[in-house]
Tab-separated table of C-alpha atoms in Angstrom:
chain	number	residue	atom	x	y	z
E	1	UNK	CA	72.642	316.801	108.772
E	2	UNK	CA	71.790	313.125	109.336
E	3	UNK	CA	74.797	310.869	109.776
E	4	UNK	CA	74.788	307.186	108.860
E	5	UNK	CA	75.790	304.604	111.447
E	6	UNK	CA	78.459	302.071	110.485
E	7	UNK	CA	77.570	298.396	110.234
E	8	UNK	CA	78.417	296.227	113.223
E	9	UNK	CA	77.088	298.298	116.111
E	10	UNK	CA	75.028	296.157	118.498
E	11	UNK	CA	72.873	296.955	121.522
E	12	UNK	CA	70.451	295.077	123.753
E	13	UNK	CA	67.447	296.735	125.396
E	14	UNK	CA	65.690	295.100	128.353
E	15	UNK	CA	62.331	296.724	129.016
E	16	UNK	CA	59.783	296.006	131.771
E	17	UNK	CA	56.041	295.544	131.575
E	18	UNK	CA	53.789	298.090	133.215
E	19	UNK	CA	50.364	298.521	134.733
E	20	UNK	CA	48.450	301.775	134.382
E	21	UNK	CA	45.725	303.597	136.310
E	22	UNK	CA	46.211	301.677	139.607
E	23	UNK	CA	42.541	302.286	140.260
E	24	UNK	CA	41.834	306.020	140.417
E	25	UNK	CA	44.810	307.401	138.452
E	26	UNK	CA	43.271	307.100	134.986
E	27	UNK	CA	45.908	307.809	132.307
E	28	UNK	CA	48.231	309.220	134.968
E	29	UNK	CA	49.476	306.605	137.461
E	30	UNK	CA	51.640	303.682	136.422
E	31	UNK	CA	53.963	301.047	137.840
E	32	UNK	CA	56.830	299.119	136.224
E	33	UNK	CA	56.616	295.352	136.618
E	34	UNK	CA	59.432	292.820	136.361
E	35	UNK	CA	58.325	290.960	133.233
E	36	UNK	CA	60.879	291.821	130.574
E	37	UNK	CA	61.026	291.904	126.808
E	38	UNK	CA	64.528	291.911	125.325
E	39	UNK	CA	65.411	293.517	121.997
E	40	UNK	CA	68.770	292.942	120.296
E	41	UNK	CA	69.583	295.323	117.443
E	42	UNK	CA	72.592	295.266	115.138
E	43	UNK	CA	73.373	297.674	112.321
E	44	UNK	CA	74.081	296.056	108.942
E	45	UNK	CA	75.128	297.164	105.471
E	46	UNK	CA	71.562	297.245	104.128
E	47	UNK	CA	68.042	295.900	104.457
E	48	UNK	CA	65.985	294.708	107.419
E	49	UNK	CA	65.782	291.338	109.111
E	50	UNK	CA	63.544	290.774	112.120
E	51	UNK	CA	62.838	287.723	114.254
E	52	UNK	CA	60.276	287.516	117.049
E	53	UNK	CA	60.321	284.823	119.723
E	54	UNK	CA	57.909	284.187	122.575
E	55	UNK	CA	54.710	286.116	123.313
E	56	UNK	CA	52.919	287.421	120.230
E	57	UNK	CA	55.394	285.938	117.762
E	58	UNK	CA	52.580	284.743	115.504
E	59	UNK	CA	50.497	287.913	115.836
E	60	UNK	CA	52.824	290.699	114.730
E	61	UNK	CA	54.274	291.626	111.310
E	62	UNK	CA	57.877	290.628	110.748
E	63	UNK	CA	58.795	293.652	108.671
E	64	UNK	CA	59.161	297.437	108.610
E	65	UNK	CA	55.672	297.968	110.075
E	66	UNK	CA	56.597	296.109	113.287
E	67	UNK	CA	56.198	298.487	116.230
E	68	UNK	CA	59.710	297.846	117.538
E	69	UNK	CA	61.255	298.597	114.132
E	70	UNK	CA	59.307	301.844	113.806
E	71	UNK	CA	60.389	302.828	117.316
E	72	UNK	CA	64.067	302.057	116.602
E	73	UNK	CA	63.910	304.237	113.505
E	74	UNK	CA	62.275	307.058	115.483
E	75	UNK	CA	64.927	306.734	118.178
E	76	UNK	CA	67.664	307.058	115.568
E	77	UNK	CA	65.928	310.009	113.922
E	78	UNK	CA	65.662	311.834	117.242
E	79	UNK	CA	69.439	311.540	117.608
E	80	UNK	CA	70.065	312.753	114.058
E	81	UNK	CA	71.408	309.458	112.698
E	82	UNK	CA	70.293	306.670	110.376
E	83	UNK	CA	71.195	303.058	109.632
E	84	UNK	CA	71.207	301.587	106.134
E	85	UNK	CA	70.417	298.156	107.548
E	86	UNK	CA	69.106	296.619	110.755
E	87	UNK	CA	68.983	293.133	112.205
E	88	UNK	CA	66.391	292.977	115.017
E	89	UNK	CA	65.637	290.090	117.366
E	90	UNK	CA	62.747	290.389	119.850
E	91	UNK	CA	62.506	287.990	122.800
E	92	UNK	CA	59.012	288.636	124.191
E	93	UNK	CA	57.838	287.693	127.681
E	94	UNK	CA	55.164	290.342	128.334
E	95	UNK	CA	51.680	288.979	127.505
E	96	UNK	CA	49.992	290.804	124.634
E	97	UNK	CA	46.590	292.527	124.879
E	98	UNK	CA	46.280	291.780	128.596
E	99	UNK	CA	46.676	295.257	130.101
E	100	UNK	CA	50.385	294.915	130.904
E	101	UNK	CA	51.684	297.588	128.550
E	102	UNK	CA	53.111	295.298	125.868
E	103	UNK	CA	52.827	297.926	123.126
E	104	UNK	CA	54.341	300.643	125.318
E	105	UNK	CA	57.192	298.278	126.207
E	106	UNK	CA	57.802	297.561	122.529
E	107	UNK	CA	57.958	301.271	121.789
E	108	UNK	CA	60.194	302.089	124.767
E	109	UNK	CA	62.519	299.179	123.984
E	110	UNK	CA	62.835	300.194	120.344
E	111	UNK	CA	63.416	303.859	121.136
E	112	UNK	CA	65.966	303.005	123.827
E	113	UNK	CA	67.786	300.719	121.402
E	114	UNK	CA	67.883	303.480	118.790
E	115	UNK	CA	69.180	305.959	121.365
E	116	UNK	CA	71.858	303.502	122.509
E	117	UNK	CA	73.015	302.806	118.948
E	118	UNK	CA	73.406	306.536	118.350
E	119	UNK	CA	75.324	306.927	121.609
E	120	UNK	CA	77.679	304.090	120.696
E	121	UNK	CA	78.464	305.977	117.509
E	122	UNK	CA	78.848	309.339	119.298
E	123	UNK	CA	78.254	309.720	123.034
E	124	UNK	CA	77.178	313.342	122.560
E	125	UNK	CA	74.069	312.130	120.714
E	126	UNK	CA	72.615	310.596	123.895
E	127	UNK	CA	69.326	312.239	124.878
E	128	UNK	CA	67.735	312.027	128.307
E	129	UNK	CA	64.871	309.990	129.730
E	130	UNK	CA	62.507	312.971	129.618
E	131	UNK	CA	62.839	312.977	125.834
E	132	UNK	CA	62.443	309.200	125.769
E	133	UNK	CA	59.140	309.578	127.657
E	134	UNK	CA	58.037	312.213	125.146
E	135	UNK	CA	58.880	310.089	122.103
E	136	UNK	CA	57.255	306.961	123.543
E	137	UNK	CA	54.088	308.781	124.597
E	138	UNK	CA	53.734	310.232	121.093
E	139	UNK	CA	53.285	306.650	119.880
E	140	UNK	CA	50.838	305.799	122.672
E	141	UNK	CA	48.853	309.033	122.941
E	142	UNK	CA	49.251	309.066	126.733
E	143	UNK	CA	52.311	308.626	128.948
E	144	UNK	CA	51.331	306.342	131.845
E	145	UNK	CA	52.546	302.944	130.593
E	146	UNK	CA	55.417	304.366	128.573
E	147	UNK	CA	56.700	306.504	131.440
E	148	UNK	CA	56.659	303.510	133.794
E	149	UNK	CA	58.721	301.439	131.353
E	150	UNK	CA	61.202	304.302	130.896
E	151	UNK	CA	61.597	305.478	134.499
E	152	UNK	CA	60.677	302.381	136.522
E	153	UNK	CA	59.111	302.336	139.982
E	154	UNK	CA	55.815	304.196	140.271
E	155	UNK	CA	55.162	307.133	137.952
E	156	UNK	CA	52.855	310.120	137.986
E	157	UNK	CA	52.443	311.426	134.440
E	158	UNK	CA	50.587	314.277	132.809
E	159	UNK	CA	50.097	316.038	129.470
E	160	UNK	CA	50.591	319.707	128.638
E	161	UNK	CA	49.298	321.434	125.515
E	162	UNK	CA	51.894	323.358	123.513
E	163	UNK	CA	50.350	326.514	122.031
E	164	UNK	CA	51.449	329.552	120.042
E	165	UNK	CA	50.387	333.113	120.833
E	166	UNK	CA	47.093	333.000	118.926
E	167	UNK	CA	45.999	329.849	120.774
E	168	UNK	CA	46.732	327.389	117.970
E	169	UNK	CA	47.574	323.942	119.363
E	170	UNK	CA	50.994	322.846	118.146
E	171	UNK	CA	51.214	319.567	120.005
E	172	UNK	CA	51.451	317.999	123.420
E	173	UNK	CA	54.255	317.678	125.886
E	174	UNK	CA	54.214	314.469	127.907
E	175	UNK	CA	55.832	314.551	131.326
E	176	UNK	CA	56.352	312.151	134.218
E	177	UNK	CA	58.077	311.854	137.569
E	178	UNK	CA	59.175	308.678	139.289
E	179	UNK	CA	58.224	307.793	142.856
E	180	UNK	CA	59.973	305.082	144.837
E	181	UNK	CA	57.495	302.497	146.146
E	182	UNK	CA	57.203	301.650	149.826
E	183	UNK	CA	59.811	299.001	150.625
E	184	UNK	CA	57.135	296.473	151.668
E	185	UNK	CA	54.902	296.985	148.634
E	186	UNK	CA	54.393	293.858	146.522
E	187	UNK	CA	52.606	293.454	143.210
E	188	UNK	CA	50.704	290.429	141.936
E	189	UNK	CA	49.058	289.990	138.558
E	190	UNK	CA	46.310	287.548	137.619
E	191	UNK	CA	46.506	287.041	133.870
E	192	UNK	CA	43.558	285.454	132.038
E	193	UNK	CA	43.910	283.622	128.745
E	194	UNK	CA	41.447	285.901	126.978
E	195	UNK	CA	42.629	289.177	125.531
E	196	UNK	CA	41.217	292.673	125.569
E	197	UNK	CA	41.379	295.448	122.988
E	198	UNK	CA	42.186	298.820	124.532
E	199	UNK	CA	40.240	300.617	121.812
E	200	UNK	CA	37.125	298.614	122.683
E	201	UNK	CA	37.292	299.047	126.455
E	202	UNK	CA	38.169	302.748	126.119
E	203	UNK	CA	35.140	303.110	123.871
E	204	UNK	CA	32.914	302.028	126.773
E	205	UNK	CA	33.791	305.147	128.739
E	206	UNK	CA	31.370	308.093	128.737
E	207	UNK	CA	32.310	311.506	127.394
E	208	UNK	CA	31.364	313.163	130.704
E	209	UNK	CA	31.145	311.992	134.314
E	210	UNK	CA	29.332	313.422	137.350
E	211	UNK	CA	31.203	316.105	139.278
E	212	UNK	CA	30.978	313.988	142.419
E	213	UNK	CA	32.726	311.079	140.707
E	214	UNK	CA	35.505	313.365	139.455
E	215	UNK	CA	35.999	314.751	142.958
E	216	UNK	CA	36.007	311.230	144.405
E	217	UNK	CA	38.748	310.112	142.018
E	218	UNK	CA	40.812	313.236	142.603
E	219	UNK	CA	40.901	312.456	146.314
E	220	UNK	CA	41.686	308.794	145.752
E	221	UNK	CA	44.449	309.484	143.217
E	222	UNK	CA	46.103	311.858	145.691
E	223	UNK	CA	45.727	309.260	148.423
E	224	UNK	CA	47.218	306.599	146.137
E	225	UNK	CA	50.497	308.519	145.974
E	226	UNK	CA	50.654	308.438	149.779
E	227	UNK	CA	49.618	304.785	150.048
E	228	UNK	CA	52.053	303.522	147.413
E	229	UNK	CA	55.053	305.339	148.828
E	230	UNK	CA	54.460	305.813	152.573
E	231	UNK	CA	51.241	304.281	153.921
E	232	UNK	CA	50.419	300.922	152.322
E	233	UNK	CA	47.809	300.389	155.049
E	234	UNK	CA	45.705	302.857	153.012
E	235	UNK	CA	45.860	300.856	149.760
E	236	UNK	CA	42.224	299.708	149.860
E	237	UNK	CA	40.631	303.169	149.903
E	238	UNK	CA	43.459	304.569	147.763
E	239	UNK	CA	42.647	302.212	144.854
E	240	UNK	CA	38.902	302.944	144.686
E	241	UNK	CA	37.654	304.285	141.354
E	242	UNK	CA	34.507	305.741	139.807
E	243	UNK	CA	35.804	306.924	136.446
E	244	UNK	CA	36.479	303.827	134.375
E	245	UNK	CA	36.306	300.381	136.000
E	246	UNK	CA	32.540	300.332	136.492
E	247	UNK	CA	31.900	301.310	132.880
E	248	UNK	CA	34.133	298.490	131.644
E	249	UNK	CA	32.829	295.840	134.035
E	250	UNK	CA	30.365	294.258	131.597
E	251	UNK	CA	33.181	293.614	129.107
E	252	UNK	CA	35.469	292.133	131.784
E	253	UNK	CA	33.325	289.752	133.870
E	254	UNK	CA	36.152	287.519	135.111
E	255	UNK	CA	38.326	290.521	135.925
E	256	UNK	CA	35.497	292.284	137.757
E	257	UNK	CA	34.654	289.174	139.798
E	258	UNK	CA	38.263	288.708	140.874
E	259	UNK	CA	38.694	292.352	141.842
E	260	UNK	CA	35.668	292.057	144.117
E	261	UNK	CA	36.905	288.751	145.573
E	262	UNK	CA	40.368	290.111	146.330
E	263	UNK	CA	39.119	293.354	147.818
E	264	UNK	CA	36.766	291.419	150.083
E	265	UNK	CA	39.879	289.544	151.268
E	266	UNK	CA	41.576	292.862	152.085
E	267	UNK	CA	43.823	292.983	149.012
E	268	UNK	CA	43.850	296.184	146.927
E	269	UNK	CA	42.923	294.956	143.448
E	270	UNK	CA	42.275	296.940	140.263
E	271	UNK	CA	41.995	296.450	136.528
E	272	UNK	CA	45.494	296.538	135.052
E	273	UNK	CA	45.300	299.146	132.318
E	274	UNK	CA	42.448	298.250	129.989
E	275	UNK	CA	42.385	294.676	131.301
E	276	UNK	CA	41.720	291.854	131.483
E	277	UNK	CA	44.660	291.322	133.871
E	278	UNK	CA	44.016	292.045	137.536
E	279	UNK	CA	46.670	294.006	139.442
E	280	UNK	CA	46.819	293.329	143.185
E	281	UNK	CA	48.920	295.421	145.564
E	282	UNK	CA	49.729	294.237	149.053
E	283	UNK	CA	52.411	294.019	151.722
E	284	UNK	CA	51.824	290.321	152.372
E	285	UNK	CA	51.806	286.961	150.663
E	286	UNK	CA	49.095	286.175	148.150
E	287	UNK	CA	46.654	283.816	149.919
E	288	UNK	CA	47.293	280.200	148.931
E	289	UNK	CA	43.601	279.350	148.666
E	290	UNK	CA	42.960	282.271	146.303
E	291	UNK	CA	46.005	281.359	144.225
E	292	UNK	CA	44.720	277.787	143.837
E	293	UNK	CA	41.247	279.032	142.910
E	294	UNK	CA	42.624	281.441	140.324
E	295	UNK	CA	44.756	278.745	138.719
E	296	UNK	CA	41.752	276.397	138.676
E	297	UNK	CA	39.830	279.096	136.784
E	298	UNK	CA	42.575	279.402	134.163
E	299	UNK	CA	44.444	282.468	135.415
E	300	UNK	CA	48.191	282.737	135.728
E	301	UNK	CA	49.207	284.193	139.105
E	302	UNK	CA	52.539	285.992	138.912
E	303	UNK	CA	54.517	288.073	141.408
E	304	UNK	CA	56.706	290.397	139.359
E	305	UNK	CA	59.063	292.706	141.196
E	306	UNK	CA	58.434	296.429	141.024
E	307	UNK	CA	61.058	297.114	138.420
E	308	UNK	CA	63.532	299.769	137.398
E	309	UNK	CA	63.133	301.239	133.927
E	310	UNK	CA	64.518	300.194	130.552
E	311	UNK	CA	68.194	299.278	130.401
E	312	UNK	CA	70.510	299.056	127.400
E	313	UNK	CA	73.981	297.654	126.886
């Protein structure tokens, strides 16, 4: 039986950005980055009010179809509760359509807010982060960005098919584990002004790839886990890729040029998610001359911390 929350409950969710793939770990590796969206949700007597400030405020619907609102409602449903009214305020910092997991962050923030509201009503309704990863990945269709925003740090994620005895597919179970990054690992992002549509860049990928390329990426993805957590001196070979970046290069000329430039300078650089942001991983300072050149070419150069996961209060 669904219970209705009283008016006046209020929670705040603070959710980090994320970068996915990290080179070879297509749809499986992710990292949480310290650019944070904040969502404040209050239960009311009836109706819905929503306000959006900051990044994307003019690009998203201010109503029940807003991704955060849908995620809040799903988070409440998962806990077996409902709210007759909601007041939602979104303070957005994460750039939209840049490959920094803005949609996954919106979903994770909304779900976490819904979970926290339910827990304020009855602490026994609190469900764990594994379920939060599952719910968020159901929105996304894959768990890499969502898992990073839930768990923080570096994540390895995967998908399992759920079947019945006769082989009928019932659904998918999304799973992830967190890894703690090496204590000297630093992340930099170069964010262009132009945007990228994930659906478009994903559509550039072939249905099949050569066996040699698959084997190459399997070795590099395994090496990436070692490099990110224990041996950052191996970051350059550990971030090589043959499965997706080359196929997307023609659609991301600025991104591709900067990845090559940074790697020539000894900095492990990859496409962040579907782009166009460049993710650079290093143990040192970002070179001043490259920073100045990037800014001159219209890119924002940011150094977000490697973040913990979503937090609510």
